[in-house]
Amino acid sequence: MITSSDIAKNVSDLVSSHLKFQNQTNLKMSIGDGYLYVKNPIFRKIREQVTILGGKFTDRVNLKNYLICPHLSYNEISKYRQIPFIKNASALFEIQKLQENLPIHKIIEIKKNKILHESAHLYANSIVFKNFSRSDSIENEKEFVFLSLISESFASACETIGQIYISDSIYRWIYKQNSNDFGCECNNYHQLLITISKKFGNRFLFNIALWSFFFWNNRHTNIASSKIIQIASFFFPSNSLTTEDKSIIIEFSKYHFLVKNRFRNEVANLYFYTAGIKTSIADLLLKESKNYFKIVSKLEWKVQSLLKIIPEK
């Protein structure tokens, strides 16, 4: 949604914001990298974890397939802990030279750097795949798909929670430019994020987002309200939730089932097949929603290990 604030800001404002924080990270030519590192706690925490893991960022040819067909590079990213990026700030500088007052809402074709998403994957994989080894059995393939979807849901939840800190149109544009999926842009989605965060904390919000994405990734088209509250009560006593609380949590969770089906069906399938999965993906997914709570309980210890880096406020 374009606001009067968006219209008032232009490409020169973006360039100024980028340059102000450019030296805060080594990725000086990635649009807004230093800006987000300073201003966004989720972005910064994930970057710190990737650094601890020995992760590197590269614009070299060893990950060139990422720009053509990203799925061909995901295993390389995880194995070598190298995250690809492009020096896209040069395009922003060029646009400024050509039209210095161009409104930011008209700048829509600069290729993104999906550094937050890929970094979150790298961090998540280091935990969820710990002690896991591949084999040719169907049960092993199921576990691989299962853990991969936890990693994907974690990365999506990171991008979701990071939106809490967006305070103006410049911040919003830069965040979107560095996100794989900016999430739902419905009018009250951002306000829901803030409301739940203030009342229950970021980790509670993160859990709801992660598990909503997880069941959506398992090809479920919806999730019963009672199940959402059952999951929520795993992290916060349900007898402490008011009717209004439950309504807000349910509304927030169900937004995540509005994401385009093409991603979870065609795109996810391509990843799994390029990762060596031989069984039909549909046969490996969680089919029965009655098992939601059992799954949450089984995997919660791994998810909580991931959540240690999420700031409570």
mmCIF file of C-alpha atoms in Angstrom:
data_model
loop_
_atom_site.group_PDB
_atom_site.id
_atom_site.type_symbol
_atom_site.label_atom_id
_atom_site.label_comp_id
_atom_site.label_asym_id
_atom_site.label_seq_id
_atom_site.Cartn_x
_atom_site.Cartn_y
_atom_site.Cartn_z
ATOM 1 C CA MET A 1 0.000 0.000 0.000
ATOM 2 C CA ILE A 2 1.432 3.394 -1.060
ATOM 3 C CA THR A 3 1.251 6.058 1.617
ATOM 4 C CA SER A 4 1.853 9.797 1.539
ATOM 5 C CA SER A 5 5.139 9.099 3.314
ATOM 6 C CA ASP A 6 6.211 6.768 0.474
ATOM 7 C CA ILE A 7 5.449 9.440 -2.093
ATOM 8 C CA ALA A 8 7.422 12.040 -0.155
ATOM 9 C CA LYS A 9 10.607 9.919 -0.109
ATOM 10 C CA ASN A 10 12.780 9.451 -3.171
ATOM 11 C CA VAL A 11 15.823 7.598 -4.449
ATOM 12 C CA SER A 12 18.169 10.217 -3.003
ATOM 13 C CA ASP A 13 16.752 9.503 0.459
ATOM 14 C CA LEU A 14 17.468 5.809 -0.076
ATOM 15 C CA VAL A 15 21.028 6.473 -1.194
ATOM 16 C CA SER A 16 21.603 8.751 1.795
ATOM 17 C CA SER A 17 20.306 6.080 4.212
ATOM 18 C CA HIS A 18 22.459 3.414 2.577
ATOM 19 C CA LEU A 19 25.634 5.514 2.678
ATOM 20 C CA LYS A 20 25.103 6.591 6.295
ATOM 21 C CA PHE A 21 25.458 2.969 7.485
ATOM 22 C CA GLN A 22 27.516 1.575 4.627
ATOM 23 C CA ASN A 23 30.642 0.953 6.700
ATOM 24 C CA GLN A 24 28.867 -1.006 9.444
ATOM 25 C CA THR A 25 29.323 -4.304 7.556
ATOM 26 C CA ASN A 26 31.624 -5.717 4.902
ATOM 27 C CA LEU A 27 28.832 -5.801 2.320
ATOM 28 C CA LYS A 28 29.135 -2.136 1.429
ATOM 29 C CA MET A 29 27.592 -2.559 -2.020
ATOM 30 C CA SER A 30 24.554 -4.564 -0.889
ATOM 31 C CA ILE A 31 21.664 -2.114 -0.566
ATOM 32 C CA GLY A 32 20.901 -1.335 3.075
ATOM 33 C CA ASP A 33 23.022 -4.119 4.592
ATOM 34 C CA GLY A 34 24.656 -1.815 7.144
ATOM 35 C CA TYR A 35 21.363 0.008 7.687
ATOM 36 C CA LEU A 36 19.582 -3.212 8.688
ATOM 37 C CA TYR A 37 22.536 -4.469 10.717
ATOM 38 C CA VAL A 38 22.341 -1.364 12.910
ATOM 39 C CA LYS A 39 18.570 -0.920 13.030
ATOM 40 C CA ASN A 40 17.107 -4.439 12.954
ATOM 41 C CA PRO A 41 17.864 -6.788 15.895
ATOM 42 C CA ILE A 42 16.744 -9.922 14.006
ATOM 43 C CA PHE A 43 18.951 -9.120 11.009
ATOM 44 C CA ARG A 44 21.877 -8.405 13.345
ATOM 45 C CA LYS A 45 21.434 -11.548 15.493
ATOM 46 C CA ILE A 46 21.264 -13.812 12.462
ATOM 47 C CA ARG A 47 24.370 -12.159 10.992
ATOM 48 C CA GLU A 48 26.233 -12.690 14.268
ATOM 49 C CA GLN A 49 25.316 -16.394 14.301
ATOM 50 C CA VAL A 50 26.429 -16.851 10.704
ATOM 51 C CA THR A 51 29.751 -15.220 11.612
ATOM 52 C CA ILE A 52 30.157 -17.589 14.575
ATOM 53 C CA LEU A 53 29.503 -20.525 12.228
ATOM 54 C CA GLY A 54 32.259 -19.281 9.932
ATOM 55 C CA GLY A 55 29.821 -18.235 7.234
ATOM 56 C CA LYS A 56 31.002 -16.034 4.382
ATOM 57 C CA PHE A 57 29.276 -13.871 1.792
ATOM 58 C CA THR A 58 30.351 -14.203 -1.799
ATOM 59 C CA ASP A 59 29.711 -12.638 -5.197
ATOM 60 C CA ARG A 60 32.061 -15.139 -6.848
ATOM 61 C CA VAL A 61 31.241 -17.647 -9.582
ATOM 62 C CA ASN A 62 31.275 -20.744 -7.357
ATOM 63 C CA LEU A 63 27.648 -20.003 -6.547
ATOM 64 C CA LYS A 64 26.709 -18.591 -9.929
ATOM 65 C CA ASN A 65 23.790 -21.004 -10.305
ATOM 66 C CA TYR A 66 22.076 -19.161 -7.467
ATOM 67 C CA LEU A 67 21.249 -16.291 -9.808
ATOM 68 C CA ILE A 68 19.858 -18.652 -12.445
ATOM 69 C CA CYS A 69 18.190 -21.414 -10.421
ATOM 70 C CA PRO A 70 18.692 -20.905 -6.653
ATOM 71 C CA HIS A 71 17.750 -24.493 -5.787
ATOM 72 C CA LEU A 72 20.958 -25.720 -7.414
ATOM 73 C CA SER A 73 22.974 -23.779 -4.832
ATOM 74 C CA TYR A 74 21.191 -24.481 -1.542
ATOM 75 C CA ASN A 75 23.251 -27.561 -0.726
ATOM 76 C CA GLU A 76 26.437 -25.651 -1.544
ATOM 77 C CA ILE A 77 25.391 -22.789 0.723
ATOM 78 C CA SER A 78 24.871 -25.200 3.607
ATOM 79 C CA LYS A 79 27.959 -27.312 2.939
ATOM 80 C CA TYR A 80 30.457 -24.499 2.362
ATOM 81 C CA ARG A 81 28.653 -21.883 4.460
ATOM 82 C CA GLN A 82 28.868 -19.365 1.660
ATOM 83 C CA ILE A 83 25.916 -17.049 1.040
ATOM 84 C CA PRO A 84 25.696 -15.379 -2.384
ATOM 85 C CA PHE A 85 24.960 -11.719 -2.881
ATOM 86 C CA ILE A 86 25.140 -9.176 -5.675
ATOM 87 C CA LYS A 87 26.481 -5.627 -5.542
ATOM 88 C CA ASN A 88 23.094 -4.085 -6.207
ATOM 89 C CA ALA A 89 23.811 -0.668 -4.651
ATOM 90 C CA SER A 90 25.402 0.386 -7.952
ATOM 91 C CA ALA A 91 21.953 0.249 -9.570
ATOM 92 C CA LEU A 92 20.543 2.537 -6.893
ATOM 93 C CA PHE A 93 23.371 5.034 -7.471
ATOM 94 C CA GLU A 94 22.728 4.945 -11.216
ATOM 95 C CA ILE A 95 19.016 5.588 -10.759
ATOM 96 C CA GLN A 96 19.873 8.602 -8.589
ATOM 97 C CA LYS A 97 22.089 10.007 -11.339
ATOM 98 C CA LEU A 98 19.311 9.654 -13.886
ATOM 99 C CA GLN A 99 16.382 10.797 -11.750
ATOM 100 C CA GLU A 100 17.351 12.010 -8.286
ATOM 101 C CA ASN A 101 13.772 12.744 -7.200
ATOM 102 C CA LEU A 102 12.255 9.437 -8.311
ATOM 103 C CA PRO A 103 9.742 8.346 -5.605
ATOM 104 C CA ILE A 104 10.729 5.160 -3.799
ATOM 105 C CA HIS A 105 7.483 3.340 -4.584
ATOM 106 C CA LYS A 106 8.470 3.451 -8.269
ATOM 107 C CA ILE A 107 11.789 1.681 -7.660
ATOM 108 C CA ILE A 108 10.680 -1.925 -8.034
ATOM 109 C CA GLU A 109 13.061 -3.751 -10.367
ATOM 110 C CA ILE A 110 16.393 -3.843 -8.515
ATOM 111 C CA LYS A 111 17.356 -7.454 -7.879
ATOM 112 C CA LYS A 112 17.152 -8.387 -4.223
ATOM 113 C CA ASN A 113 19.782 -9.819 -1.933
ATOM 114 C CA LYS A 114 18.012 -12.466 0.144
ATOM 115 C CA ILE A 115 20.724 -12.443 2.775
ATOM 116 C CA LEU A 116 18.466 -12.547 5.838
ATOM 117 C CA HIS A 117 16.524 -15.548 4.548
ATOM 118 C CA GLU A 118 19.571 -17.531 3.415
ATOM 119 C CA SER A 119 21.492 -16.648 6.595
ATOM 120 C CA ALA A 120 18.571 -17.801 8.741
ATOM 121 C CA HIS A 121 18.547 -21.077 6.786
ATOM 122 C CA LEU A 122 22.251 -21.575 7.379
ATOM 123 C CA TYR A 123 21.860 -20.995 11.113
ATOM 124 C CA ALA A 124 18.748 -23.194 11.348
ATOM 125 C CA ASN A 125 20.371 -26.032 9.394
ATOM 126 C CA SER A 126 23.317 -26.052 11.792
ATOM 127 C CA ILE A 127 20.883 -26.954 14.578
ATOM 128 C CA VAL A 128 18.010 -28.949 13.065
ATOM 129 C CA PHE A 129 20.277 -31.170 10.947
ATOM 130 C CA LYS A 130 22.800 -31.775 13.712
ATOM 131 C CA ASN A 131 23.497 -35.551 13.951
ATOM 132 C CA PHE A 132 21.327 -36.208 10.893
ATOM 133 C CA SER A 133 22.734 -38.244 7.999
ATOM 134 C CA ARG A 134 21.099 -39.125 4.694
ATOM 135 C CA SER A 135 20.150 -42.613 3.529
ATOM 136 C CA ASP A 136 17.891 -44.057 0.833
ATOM 137 C CA SER A 137 15.038 -45.106 3.113
ATOM 138 C CA ILE A 138 11.619 -43.460 2.880
ATOM 139 C CA GLU A 139 11.693 -42.745 6.619
ATOM 140 C CA ASN A 140 14.978 -40.919 6.191
ATOM 141 C CA GLU A 141 13.538 -38.924 3.291
ATOM 142 C CA LYS A 142 10.542 -38.013 5.459
ATOM 143 C CA GLU A 143 12.831 -36.759 8.202
ATOM 144 C CA PHE A 144 14.886 -34.756 5.713
ATOM 145 C CA VAL A 145 11.752 -33.075 4.322
ATOM 146 C CA PHE A 146 10.442 -32.507 7.838
ATOM 147 C CA LEU A 147 13.642 -30.827 9.050
ATOM 148 C CA SER A 148 13.964 -28.821 5.842
ATOM 149 C CA LEU A 149 10.472 -27.406 6.372
ATOM 150 C CA ILE A 150 11.380 -26.429 9.937
ATOM 151 C CA SER A 151 14.395 -24.572 8.537
ATOM 152 C CA GLU A 152 12.274 -22.887 5.859
ATOM 153 C CA SER A 153 9.627 -21.930 8.416
ATOM 154 C CA PHE A 154 12.287 -20.525 10.730
ATOM 155 C CA ALA A 155 13.676 -18.340 7.928
ATOM 156 C CA SER A 156 10.180 -17.105 7.044
ATOM 157 C CA ALA A 157 9.430 -16.398 10.710
ATOM 158 C CA CYS A 158 12.664 -14.389 11.008
ATOM 159 C CA GLU A 159 11.568 -12.199 8.112
ATOM 160 C CA THR A 160 8.136 -11.872 9.711
ATOM 161 C CA ILE A 161 9.369 -10.852 13.165
ATOM 162 C CA GLY A 162 11.926 -8.477 11.695
ATOM 163 C CA GLN A 163 9.066 -6.375 10.343
ATOM 164 C CA ILE A 164 8.142 -5.307 13.881
ATOM 165 C CA TYR A 165 10.970 -2.780 13.868
ATOM 166 C CA ILE A 166 9.996 -1.047 10.613
ATOM 167 C CA SER A 167 9.302 2.572 11.475
ATOM 168 C CA ASP A 168 9.055 4.465 8.182
ATOM 169 C CA SER A 169 8.881 4.093 4.417
ATOM 170 C CA ILE A 170 12.672 4.093 3.902
ATOM 171 C CA TYR A 171 13.068 1.288 6.447
ATOM 172 C CA ARG A 172 10.185 -0.602 4.840
ATOM 173 C CA TRP A 173 11.677 -0.318 1.330
ATOM 174 C CA ILE A 174 15.145 -1.443 2.444
ATOM 175 C CA TYR A 175 13.738 -4.330 4.479
ATOM 176 C CA LYS A 176 11.635 -5.503 1.561
ATOM 177 C CA GLN A 177 14.662 -5.256 -0.739
ATOM 178 C CA ASN A 178 16.511 -7.657 1.570
ATOM 179 C CA SER A 179 13.684 -10.129 2.167
ATOM 180 C CA ASN A 180 12.867 -13.295 0.282
ATOM 181 C CA ASP A 181 9.199 -12.913 1.099
ATOM 182 C CA PHE A 182 8.042 -9.667 2.664
ATOM 183 C CA GLY A 183 5.009 -11.487 4.026
ATOM 184 C CA CYS A 184 1.438 -10.338 4.057
ATOM 185 C CA GLU A 185 1.034 -6.672 3.180
ATOM 186 C CA CYS A 186 -2.567 -6.501 4.359
ATOM 187 C CA ASN A 187 -3.452 -3.278 6.105
ATOM 188 C CA ASN A 188 -3.532 -4.562 9.695
ATOM 189 C CA TYR A 189 -0.826 -7.250 9.510
ATOM 190 C CA HIS A 190 1.948 -4.989 10.798
ATOM 191 C CA GLN A 191 -0.263 -3.783 13.614
ATOM 192 C CA LEU A 192 -1.063 -7.376 14.585
ATOM 193 C CA LEU A 193 2.663 -8.086 14.814
ATOM 194 C CA ILE A 194 3.197 -5.138 17.117
ATOM 195 C CA THR A 195 0.133 -5.895 19.269
ATOM 196 C CA ILE A 196 1.073 -9.535 19.890
ATOM 197 C CA SER A 197 4.739 -8.673 20.440
ATOM 198 C CA LYS A 198 3.929 -6.042 23.060
ATOM 199 C CA LYS A 199 1.528 -8.301 24.936
ATOM 200 C CA PHE A 200 3.292 -11.672 24.752
ATOM 201 C CA GLY A 201 6.841 -10.954 23.601
ATOM 202 C CA ASN A 202 8.712 -11.694 20.400
ATOM 203 C CA ARG A 203 9.415 -15.339 21.162
ATOM 204 C CA PHE A 204 5.751 -16.172 21.604
ATOM 205 C CA LEU A 205 5.006 -14.337 18.359
ATOM 206 C CA PHE A 206 7.880 -16.135 16.669
ATOM 207 C CA ASN A 207 6.551 -19.549 17.736
ATOM 208 C CA ILE A 208 3.106 -18.813 16.329
ATOM 209 C CA ALA A 209 4.596 -17.582 13.040
ATOM 210 C CA LEU A 210 6.986 -20.527 12.720
ATOM 211 C CA TRP A 211 4.396 -23.227 13.322
ATOM 212 C CA SER A 212 1.856 -21.504 11.087
ATOM 213 C CA PHE A 213 4.404 -21.469 8.272
ATOM 214 C CA PHE A 214 5.331 -25.086 9.049
ATOM 215 C CA PHE A 215 1.816 -26.430 8.600
ATOM 216 C CA TRP A 216 1.299 -24.261 5.542
ATOM 217 C CA ASN A 217 4.515 -25.714 4.113
ATOM 218 C CA ASN A 218 3.020 -29.158 4.701
ATOM 219 C CA ARG A 219 0.366 -28.220 2.133
ATOM 220 C CA HIS A 220 -2.469 -27.618 4.567
ATOM 221 C CA THR A 221 -4.819 -24.947 3.230
ATOM 222 C CA ASN A 222 -5.967 -23.885 6.682
ATOM 223 C CA ILE A 223 -5.673 -24.730 10.351
ATOM 224 C CA ALA A 224 -8.552 -24.944 12.777
ATOM 225 C CA SER A 225 -8.789 -22.104 15.287
ATOM 226 C CA SER A 226 -8.814 -24.642 18.137
ATOM 227 C CA LYS A 227 -5.494 -26.037 16.900
ATOM 228 C CA ILE A 228 -3.937 -22.584 16.783
ATOM 229 C CA ILE A 229 -4.922 -21.954 20.394
ATOM 230 C CA GLN A 230 -3.714 -25.423 21.362
ATOM 231 C CA ILE A 231 -0.318 -24.599 19.865
ATOM 232 C CA ALA A 232 -0.349 -21.136 21.465
ATOM 233 C CA SER A 233 -1.079 -22.679 24.867
ATOM 234 C CA PHE A 234 2.083 -24.739 24.492
ATOM 235 C CA PHE A 235 3.991 -21.463 24.864
ATOM 236 C CA PHE A 236 1.551 -19.467 26.976
ATOM 237 C CA PRO A 237 -1.070 -20.869 29.433
ATOM 238 C CA SER A 238 -4.403 -20.915 27.577
ATOM 239 C CA ASN A 239 -6.315 -19.994 30.731
ATOM 240 C CA SER A 240 -4.416 -16.696 30.672
ATOM 241 C CA LEU A 241 -5.601 -15.894 27.158
ATOM 242 C CA THR A 242 -8.664 -13.694 26.921
ATOM 243 C CA THR A 243 -11.225 -14.049 24.128
ATOM 244 C CA GLU A 244 -9.683 -10.991 22.476
ATOM 245 C CA ASP A 245 -6.186 -12.490 22.789
ATOM 246 C CA LYS A 246 -7.294 -15.692 21.101
ATOM 247 C CA SER A 247 -9.007 -13.770 18.312
ATOM 248 C CA ILE A 248 -5.854 -11.765 17.561
ATOM 249 C CA ILE A 249 -3.624 -14.867 17.616
ATOM 250 C CA ILE A 250 -5.972 -16.755 15.282
ATOM 251 C CA GLU A 251 -6.183 -13.829 12.861
ATOM 252 C CA PHE A 252 -2.402 -13.472 12.773
ATOM 253 C CA SER A 253 -1.814 -17.189 12.252
ATOM 254 C CA LYS A 254 -4.300 -17.515 9.434
ATOM 255 C CA TYR A 255 -2.629 -14.756 7.442
ATOM 256 C CA HIS A 256 0.208 -17.195 6.755
ATOM 257 C CA PHE A 257 -2.105 -19.452 4.783
ATOM 258 C CA LEU A 258 -2.606 -16.659 2.246
ATOM 259 C CA VAL A 259 0.882 -17.077 0.776
ATOM 260 C CA LYS A 260 0.845 -18.106 -2.874
ATOM 261 C CA ASN A 261 0.472 -21.870 -3.308
ATOM 262 C CA ARG A 262 2.937 -21.930 -6.200
ATOM 263 C CA PHE A 263 5.833 -21.447 -3.801
ATOM 264 C CA ARG A 264 5.010 -24.290 -1.460
ATOM 265 C CA ASN A 265 4.030 -26.661 -4.257
ATOM 266 C CA GLU A 266 6.206 -26.165 -7.333
ATOM 267 C CA VAL A 267 9.193 -24.338 -5.852
ATOM 268 C CA ALA A 268 9.532 -26.543 -2.767
ATOM 269 C CA ASN A 269 9.184 -29.676 -4.904
ATOM 270 C CA LEU A 270 12.051 -28.549 -7.132
ATOM 271 C CA TYR A 271 14.291 -28.037 -4.113
ATOM 272 C CA PHE A 272 13.604 -31.492 -2.704
ATOM 273 C CA TYR A 273 14.116 -33.223 -6.026
ATOM 274 C CA THR A 274 17.404 -31.402 -6.648
ATOM 275 C CA ALA A 275 18.402 -32.439 -3.108
ATOM 276 C CA GLY A 276 18.077 -36.082 -4.175
ATOM 277 C CA ILE A 277 14.624 -37.006 -2.879
ATOM 278 C CA LYS A 278 13.217 -39.841 -4.986
ATOM 279 C CA THR A 279 9.823 -40.369 -3.350
ATOM 280 C CA SER A 280 6.814 -38.263 -4.302
ATOM 281 C CA ILE A 281 6.922 -35.195 -2.036
ATOM 282 C CA ALA A 282 3.195 -35.455 -1.377
ATOM 283 C CA ASP A 283 3.793 -38.885 0.200
ATOM 284 C CA LEU A 284 6.389 -37.490 2.597
ATOM 285 C CA LEU A 285 4.413 -34.600 4.055
ATOM 286 C CA LEU A 286 2.445 -34.467 7.278
ATOM 287 C CA LYS A 287 -1.103 -35.294 6.240
ATOM 288 C CA GLU A 288 -3.181 -35.442 9.392
ATOM 289 C CA SER A 289 -3.829 -32.187 11.211
ATOM 290 C CA LYS A 290 -4.720 -34.095 14.381
ATOM 291 C CA ASN A 291 -0.991 -34.724 14.791
ATOM 292 C CA TYR A 292 -0.164 -31.009 15.014
ATOM 293 C CA PHE A 293 0.303 -30.903 18.739
ATOM 294 C CA LYS A 294 2.298 -34.133 18.801
ATOM 295 C CA ILE A 295 4.652 -32.719 16.163
ATOM 296 C CA VAL A 296 5.062 -29.453 18.041
ATOM 297 C CA SER A 297 5.913 -31.354 21.225
ATOM 298 C CA LYS A 298 8.408 -33.612 19.449
ATOM 299 C CA LEU A 299 10.339 -30.833 17.735
ATOM 300 C CA GLU A 300 9.961 -28.066 20.279
ATOM 301 C CA TRP A 301 13.415 -28.597 21.798
ATOM 302 C CA LYS A 302 15.068 -27.901 18.441
ATOM 303 C CA VAL A 303 12.903 -24.865 17.808
ATOM 304 C CA GLN A 304 13.664 -23.490 21.273
ATOM 305 C CA SER A 305 17.378 -23.892 20.530
ATOM 306 C CA LEU A 306 16.834 -21.715 17.468
ATOM 307 C CA LEU A 307 14.820 -19.151 19.404
ATOM 308 C CA LYS A 308 17.618 -18.407 21.857
ATOM 309 C CA ILE A 309 18.850 -15.683 19.516
ATOM 310 C CA ILE A 310 15.452 -13.985 19.157
ATOM 311 C CA PRO A 311 15.283 -10.869 21.368
ATOM 312 C CA GLU A 312 12.261 -10.970 23.690
ATOM 313 C CA LYS A 313 11.553 -7.287 23.063
#
